[in-house]
Short mmCIF file of C-alpha atoms and ligand atoms in Angstrom, two decimals:
data_model
loop_
_atom_site.label_atom_id
_atom_site.label_comp_id
_atom_site.label_asym_id
_atom_site.label_seq_id
_atom_site.Cartn_x
_atom_site.Cartn_y
_atom_site.Cartn_z
CA MET A 26 -38.77 1.64 11.63
CA PRO A 27 -36.83 0.10 8.77
CA GLY A 28 -35.03 -3.09 9.72
CA VAL A 29 -31.29 -3.62 9.83
CA LEU A 30 -29.18 -6.47 8.53
CA TYR A 31 -26.28 -7.24 10.86
CA VAL A 32 -23.40 -9.19 9.31
CA VAL A 33 -22.08 -10.96 12.38
CA ALA A 34 -18.70 -12.72 12.59
CA VAL A 35 -18.54 -15.76 14.86
CA PRO A 36 -15.55 -17.81 16.13
CA ILE A 37 -13.46 -20.01 13.83
CA GLY A 38 -12.75 -22.54 16.56
CA ASN A 39 -12.35 -20.86 19.90
CA LEU A 40 -15.65 -19.83 21.46
CA GLU A 41 -13.95 -17.08 23.47
CA ASP A 42 -13.40 -15.19 20.23
CA ILE A 43 -17.05 -14.15 20.07
CA THR A 44 -17.21 -10.41 20.63
CA LEU A 45 -19.40 -8.84 23.30
CA ARG A 46 -21.25 -6.97 20.59
CA ALA A 47 -21.81 -10.06 18.42
CA ARG A 48 -23.18 -11.93 21.44
CA ARG A 49 -25.56 -9.10 22.32
CA ILE A 50 -26.84 -8.70 18.77
CA LEU A 51 -27.31 -12.46 18.32
CA GLY A 52 -29.44 -12.38 21.45
CA GLU A 53 -31.54 -9.42 20.31
CA VAL A 54 -32.34 -9.87 16.60
CA ASP A 55 -35.76 -10.92 15.32
CA LEU A 56 -34.31 -13.43 12.88
CA VAL A 57 -31.02 -15.25 12.27
CA ALA A 58 -30.12 -16.13 8.69
CA CYS A 59 -27.48 -18.84 8.98
CA GLU A 60 -25.89 -21.56 6.87
CA ASP A 61 -27.08 -24.40 9.06
CA THR A 62 -29.73 -23.86 11.73
CA ARG A 63 -28.54 -26.84 13.80
CA HIS A 64 -24.95 -25.60 13.80
CA THR A 65 -25.97 -22.05 14.76
CA GLY A 66 -28.44 -23.42 17.30
CA ARG A 67 -25.50 -25.14 18.97
CA LEU A 68 -23.58 -21.85 19.03
CA TYR A 69 -26.51 -20.23 20.86
CA GLU A 70 -26.42 -23.03 23.42
CA LEU A 71 -22.67 -22.66 23.92
CA LEU A 72 -23.07 -18.91 24.34
CA GLY A 73 -25.90 -19.42 26.80
CA LEU A 74 -28.30 -17.43 24.62
CA ALA A 75 -32.00 -18.04 24.19
CA ARG A 76 -32.51 -19.24 20.64
CA ARG A 77 -33.92 -16.76 18.09
CA PRO A 78 -36.01 -17.69 15.02
CA MET A 79 -33.69 -19.02 12.31
CA ILE A 80 -33.75 -19.66 8.58
CA SER A 81 -31.05 -21.31 6.52
CA VAL A 82 -29.22 -19.33 3.85
CA HIS A 83 -26.62 -21.39 2.07
CA ASP A 84 -24.90 -21.62 -1.32
CA HIS A 85 -27.88 -23.34 -2.93
CA ASN A 86 -30.73 -21.10 -1.78
CA GLU A 87 -29.17 -17.70 -1.17
CA ALA A 88 -30.86 -15.98 -4.14
CA GLU A 89 -34.27 -17.52 -3.29
CA ARG A 90 -34.04 -16.31 0.29
CA VAL A 91 -33.49 -12.66 -0.64
CA PRO A 92 -37.15 -11.53 -1.20
CA GLY A 93 -38.29 -13.01 2.11
CA LEU A 94 -35.42 -11.38 4.00
CA ILE A 95 -36.15 -8.01 2.42
CA GLN A 96 -39.82 -8.32 3.42
CA ARG A 97 -38.77 -8.94 7.00
CA LEU A 98 -36.52 -5.86 6.92
CA GLU A 99 -39.36 -3.81 5.40
CA ALA A 100 -41.56 -4.91 8.28
CA GLY A 101 -38.98 -3.34 10.60
CA GLU A 102 -37.38 -6.59 11.79
CA SER A 103 -33.68 -6.93 12.50
CA VAL A 104 -31.81 -9.82 10.94
CA ALA A 105 -28.38 -11.29 11.78
CA LEU A 106 -26.51 -12.96 8.95
CA VAL A 107 -24.02 -15.55 10.24
CA SER A 108 -21.94 -18.36 8.77
CA ASP A 109 -20.94 -21.61 10.40
CA ALA A 110 -17.58 -20.03 11.26
CA GLY A 111 -15.83 -16.73 10.78
CA THR A 112 -17.09 -13.76 8.81
CA PRO A 113 -20.12 -14.18 6.54
CA ALA A 114 -19.59 -13.54 2.82
CA ILE A 115 -15.87 -14.35 3.02
CA SER A 116 -15.67 -17.63 1.05
CA ASP A 117 -19.13 -18.19 2.50
CA PRO A 118 -22.68 -17.25 1.49
CA GLY A 119 -23.79 -13.71 2.19
CA PHE A 120 -22.60 -11.41 -0.58
CA ARG A 121 -25.85 -11.71 -2.57
CA VAL A 122 -27.96 -11.00 0.50
CA VAL A 123 -25.85 -7.99 1.44
CA ARG A 124 -25.98 -6.56 -2.08
CA ALA A 125 -29.74 -7.05 -2.37
CA VAL A 126 -30.37 -5.47 1.02
CA ILE A 127 -28.28 -2.43 0.06
CA GLU A 128 -30.10 -2.17 -3.28
CA ALA A 129 -33.44 -2.31 -1.45
CA GLY A 130 -32.33 0.72 0.57
CA HIS A 131 -31.86 -0.95 3.95
CA THR A 132 -28.99 -0.56 6.36
CA VAL A 133 -26.24 -3.16 6.58
CA VAL A 134 -24.20 -3.09 9.78
CA PRO A 135 -20.99 -5.12 10.05
CA VAL A 136 -20.28 -6.72 13.40
CA PRO A 137 -16.61 -7.66 12.94
CA GLY A 138 -14.80 -10.58 14.48
CA PRO A 139 -12.69 -13.55 13.39
CA SER A 140 -11.88 -14.49 9.84
CA ALA A 141 -9.41 -17.27 9.12
CA ALA A 142 -7.60 -15.24 6.45
CA VAL A 143 -6.66 -12.30 8.68
CA THR A 144 -6.10 -14.56 11.70
CA ALA A 145 -3.49 -16.51 9.70
CA LEU A 146 -1.95 -13.44 8.12
CA CYS A 147 -1.34 -11.51 11.33
CA ALA A 148 0.80 -14.31 12.84
CA ALA A 149 2.35 -15.87 9.73
CA GLY A 150 5.39 -13.61 9.64
CA LEU A 151 5.00 -12.74 5.96
CA PRO A 152 4.60 -9.11 4.85
CA THR A 153 1.19 -7.72 5.78
CA ASP A 154 1.40 -4.28 4.20
CA ARG A 155 -0.26 -5.65 1.07
CA PHE A 156 -1.98 -9.00 0.67
CA ARG A 157 -4.30 -10.66 -1.81
CA PHE A 158 -7.03 -12.96 -0.55
CA VAL A 159 -7.85 -15.44 -3.32
CA GLY A 160 -10.20 -17.82 -1.49
CA PHE A 161 -10.28 -21.49 -2.51
CA PRO A 162 -8.27 -22.52 -5.60
CA PRO A 163 -10.54 -23.67 -8.42
CA GLN A 164 -10.92 -27.42 -9.03
CA ARG A 165 -10.40 -27.01 -12.77
CA LYS A 166 -7.72 -25.07 -14.65
CA ARG A 167 -5.78 -24.70 -11.42
CA ARG A 168 -2.44 -24.48 -13.15
CA ALA A 169 -3.51 -21.46 -15.21
CA TRP A 170 -4.99 -19.90 -12.04
CA LEU A 171 -1.63 -20.33 -10.29
CA GLU A 172 0.29 -19.00 -13.31
CA ALA A 173 -1.83 -15.84 -13.23
CA LEU A 174 -0.73 -15.29 -9.61
CA ARG A 175 2.93 -16.11 -10.12
CA ARG A 176 4.15 -12.52 -10.44
CA ALA A 177 1.81 -11.05 -7.81
CA ASP A 178 4.09 -9.19 -5.44
CA GLU A 179 1.77 -9.09 -2.43
CA THR A 180 1.35 -11.90 0.13
CA LEU A 181 -1.22 -14.41 -1.16
CA VAL A 182 -3.78 -15.83 1.25
CA LEU A 183 -5.63 -19.00 0.22
CA TYR A 184 -8.10 -21.41 1.75
CA VAL A 185 -7.14 -24.99 0.93
CA SER A 186 -9.08 -28.07 1.88
CA PRO A 187 -6.87 -30.44 3.91
CA HIS A 188 -7.13 -33.40 1.55
CA GLN A 189 -5.94 -31.23 -1.35
CA LEU A 190 -3.10 -29.58 0.53
CA ALA A 191 -0.29 -32.00 -0.36
CA GLU A 192 -1.08 -31.96 -4.08
CA PHE A 193 -1.63 -28.22 -4.09
CA LEU A 194 1.72 -27.51 -2.42
CA VAL A 195 3.51 -29.52 -5.13
CA GLU A 196 1.78 -27.54 -7.87
CA ALA A 197 2.39 -24.23 -6.10
CA ALA A 198 6.10 -25.06 -5.68
CA GLU A 199 6.35 -25.86 -9.39
CA VAL A 200 4.71 -22.62 -10.46
CA PHE A 201 5.98 -20.14 -7.83
CA GLY A 202 9.36 -21.84 -7.34
CA ALA A 203 10.51 -24.13 -4.54
CA ASP A 204 12.27 -21.26 -2.75
CA ARG A 205 9.21 -19.06 -2.32
CA PRO A 206 8.54 -18.57 1.43
CA ALA A 207 5.16 -19.87 2.55
CA VAL A 208 3.21 -20.70 5.68
CA VAL A 209 0.66 -23.44 6.34
CA ALA A 210 -1.61 -22.22 9.16
CA ARG A 211 -3.71 -25.07 10.57
CA GLU A 212 -6.49 -25.29 13.11
CA LEU A 213 -6.29 -21.63 14.03
CA THR A 214 -7.51 -20.70 17.51
CA LYS A 215 -8.02 -24.41 18.30
CA LYS A 216 -6.14 -26.88 20.48
CA PHE A 217 -3.84 -28.11 17.72
CA GLU A 218 -3.10 -24.73 16.15
CA GLU A 219 0.07 -24.94 14.09
CA PHE A 220 2.11 -22.68 11.81
CA ARG A 221 4.56 -24.36 9.44
CA ARG A 222 6.83 -21.71 8.00
CA ALA A 223 9.12 -22.89 5.20
CA PRO A 224 9.82 -22.52 1.48
CA LEU A 225 7.14 -24.06 -0.74
CA GLY A 226 9.48 -26.86 -1.85
CA THR A 227 10.06 -27.94 1.77
CA LEU A 228 6.35 -27.81 2.57
CA ALA A 229 5.56 -29.78 -0.59
CA ALA A 230 8.07 -32.46 0.40
CA ASP A 231 6.55 -32.69 3.87
CA PRO A 232 3.06 -31.19 4.15
CA GLY A 233 2.70 -32.38 7.75
CA VAL A 234 -0.64 -33.35 9.21
CA VAL A 235 -3.28 -33.32 6.50
CA ARG A 236 -6.29 -32.93 8.73
CA GLY A 237 -8.11 -29.93 10.09
CA GLU A 238 -8.67 -26.57 8.50
CA VAL A 239 -5.91 -24.81 6.63
CA VAL A 240 -4.97 -21.36 5.42
CA LEU A 241 -1.99 -21.25 3.07
CA LEU A 242 0.01 -18.06 2.74
CA VAL A 243 2.59 -17.51 0.03
CA ALA A 244 5.05 -14.62 -0.01
CA GLY A 245 4.71 -12.26 -2.95
CA ALA A 246 7.04 -12.57 -5.91
CA PRO A 247 10.40 -10.88 -5.37
CA PRO A 248 10.91 -7.73 -7.45
CA GLU A 249 11.90 -8.74 -10.96
CA GLU A 250 15.61 -8.85 -11.36
CA ALA A 251 16.42 -5.78 -13.27
CA PRO A 252 18.70 -6.55 -16.19
CA HIS A 253 17.10 -3.51 -17.81
CA GLY A 254 18.44 -0.02 -17.49
CA ASP A 255 21.89 0.39 -18.90
CA GLU A 256 22.21 -3.16 -20.19
CA LEU A 257 18.93 -2.95 -22.09
CA GLU A 258 19.85 0.39 -23.58
CA ALA A 259 23.22 -0.90 -24.73
CA VAL A 260 21.68 -3.94 -26.41
CA VAL A 261 18.90 -1.93 -28.10
CA LYS A 262 21.45 0.61 -29.34
CA SER A 263 23.74 -1.99 -30.81
CA LEU A 264 20.83 -3.70 -32.60
CA LEU A 265 19.64 -0.38 -34.02
CA ASP A 266 23.21 0.29 -35.12
CA GLU A 267 23.17 -3.06 -36.91
CA GLY A 268 20.26 -1.66 -38.92
CA LEU A 269 17.32 -3.44 -37.28
CA PRO A 270 14.06 -1.44 -37.22
CA PRO A 271 12.88 -0.44 -33.69
CA ALA A 272 10.23 -3.17 -33.39
CA LYS A 273 12.67 -5.96 -34.30
CA ALA A 274 15.44 -4.48 -32.17
CA ALA A 275 13.02 -4.29 -29.23
CA ARG A 276 11.90 -7.91 -29.65
CA GLU A 277 15.48 -9.18 -29.86
CA ALA A 278 16.69 -7.00 -26.95
CA ALA A 279 13.81 -8.17 -24.77
CA LYS A 280 14.71 -11.77 -25.56
CA ARG A 281 18.39 -11.26 -24.73
CA THR A 282 17.93 -9.27 -21.51
CA GLY A 283 14.63 -10.53 -20.07
CA ALA A 284 13.21 -6.99 -20.15
CA SER A 285 9.65 -6.41 -21.32
CA ARG A 286 9.10 -5.83 -25.03
CA ASP A 287 7.16 -2.64 -24.31
CA GLU A 288 10.02 -1.22 -22.33
CA ALA A 289 12.53 -2.19 -25.04
CA TYR A 290 10.32 -0.72 -27.76
CA ARG A 291 9.90 2.60 -25.95
CA LEU A 292 13.68 2.77 -25.61
CA ALA A 293 14.25 1.84 -29.27
CA VAL A 294 11.83 4.51 -30.51
CA GLY A 295 13.43 7.06 -28.18
CA LEU A 296 16.94 6.23 -29.36
CA ARG A 297 15.93 6.30 -33.02
CA GLY A 298 14.26 9.69 -32.49
CA ALA A 299 17.41 11.00 -30.83
CA GLU A 300 19.60 10.09 -33.79
N1 SAM B 20 -16.02 -17.24 6.39
C1 SAM B 20 -14.89 -17.94 6.93
C2 SAM B 20 -13.86 -16.92 7.41
O1 SAM B 20 -14.19 -15.76 7.57
O2 SAM B 20 -12.73 -17.29 7.64
C3 SAM B 20 -14.29 -18.91 5.94
C4 SAM B 20 -15.22 -19.98 5.51
S1 SAM B 20 -14.56 -21.10 4.36
C5 SAM B 20 -15.98 -21.98 3.88
C6 SAM B 20 -13.75 -22.29 5.35
C7 SAM B 20 -12.24 -22.26 5.16
O3 SAM B 20 -11.68 -21.26 6.00
C8 SAM B 20 -11.57 -23.56 5.60
O4 SAM B 20 -11.56 -24.51 4.56
C9 SAM B 20 -10.17 -23.08 5.91
O5 SAM B 20 -9.43 -22.89 4.73
C10 SAM B 20 -10.46 -21.70 6.51
N2 SAM B 20 -10.62 -21.84 7.98
C11 SAM B 20 -11.74 -21.68 8.69
N3 SAM B 20 -11.48 -21.87 10.00
C12 SAM B 20 -10.17 -22.14 10.10
C13 SAM B 20 -9.30 -22.42 11.20
N4 SAM B 20 -9.74 -22.48 12.45
N5 SAM B 20 -7.99 -22.66 10.93
C14 SAM B 20 -7.52 -22.60 9.67
N6 SAM B 20 -8.31 -22.34 8.61
C15 SAM B 20 -9.61 -22.11 8.83
#
């Protein structure tokens, strides 16, 4: 019998969030691949489960662990992959193991449960129809990273370490604008769970308690104001009438109206062709 890799989500704070299925599978597997064997050992104790054999799989040894795990699966063993909290492979180790197991032709079975990103999103009160999970902001070139997200029109979901929250909110307010709605979701599912819902500028001015675990959500960019349409066409036309070639007319019209150059150029070429 070929083995199976179960990707098992565990609570992010509240033990009651373990699913019945996750608990059963954790109790049955031949091996548990976890970030920290002591931490996961404690989870077994809290769940009242008899401990299973465990090996550590963390950021620094994930690739090295793959061949051994595949051998165990080939021998027909079942393996549970778990993180310290939440869903494995989501801003946690696991992706490399999952990919390698798939490539080796074994079955990967998700055992869903909590993840801080979705837990925060579902109660934040920001649009949920589309969202972009961007994980932890990078330590370097953070400004450019934020700039690249500025026009994203879906709700952004970020993991921010508590000691960087205050500084990060200031930067985010500068790049996204102080008025952009945002939510700081702290200590989800725990005793001091808190949602602070306010514009980024307000949150930056008062980030609140800077302890505990935090998910930051930022509303997507509002639709671009549309100065285009008729106004753009009128400006392009008058510039063409002044004798400017289409490329120059487009550049100047884009500058005056805030429309994109491409859009202005398409219009200029169309108007010239229609003459
Ligand atoms: N794999 C996990 C998941 O599925 O949510 C995420 C692991 S990541 C290393 C840890 C980050 O998740 C924390 O820094 C925090 O941003 C977020 N997080 C985890 N638990 C949380 C909680 N109870 N409340 C708020 N944020 C939490």
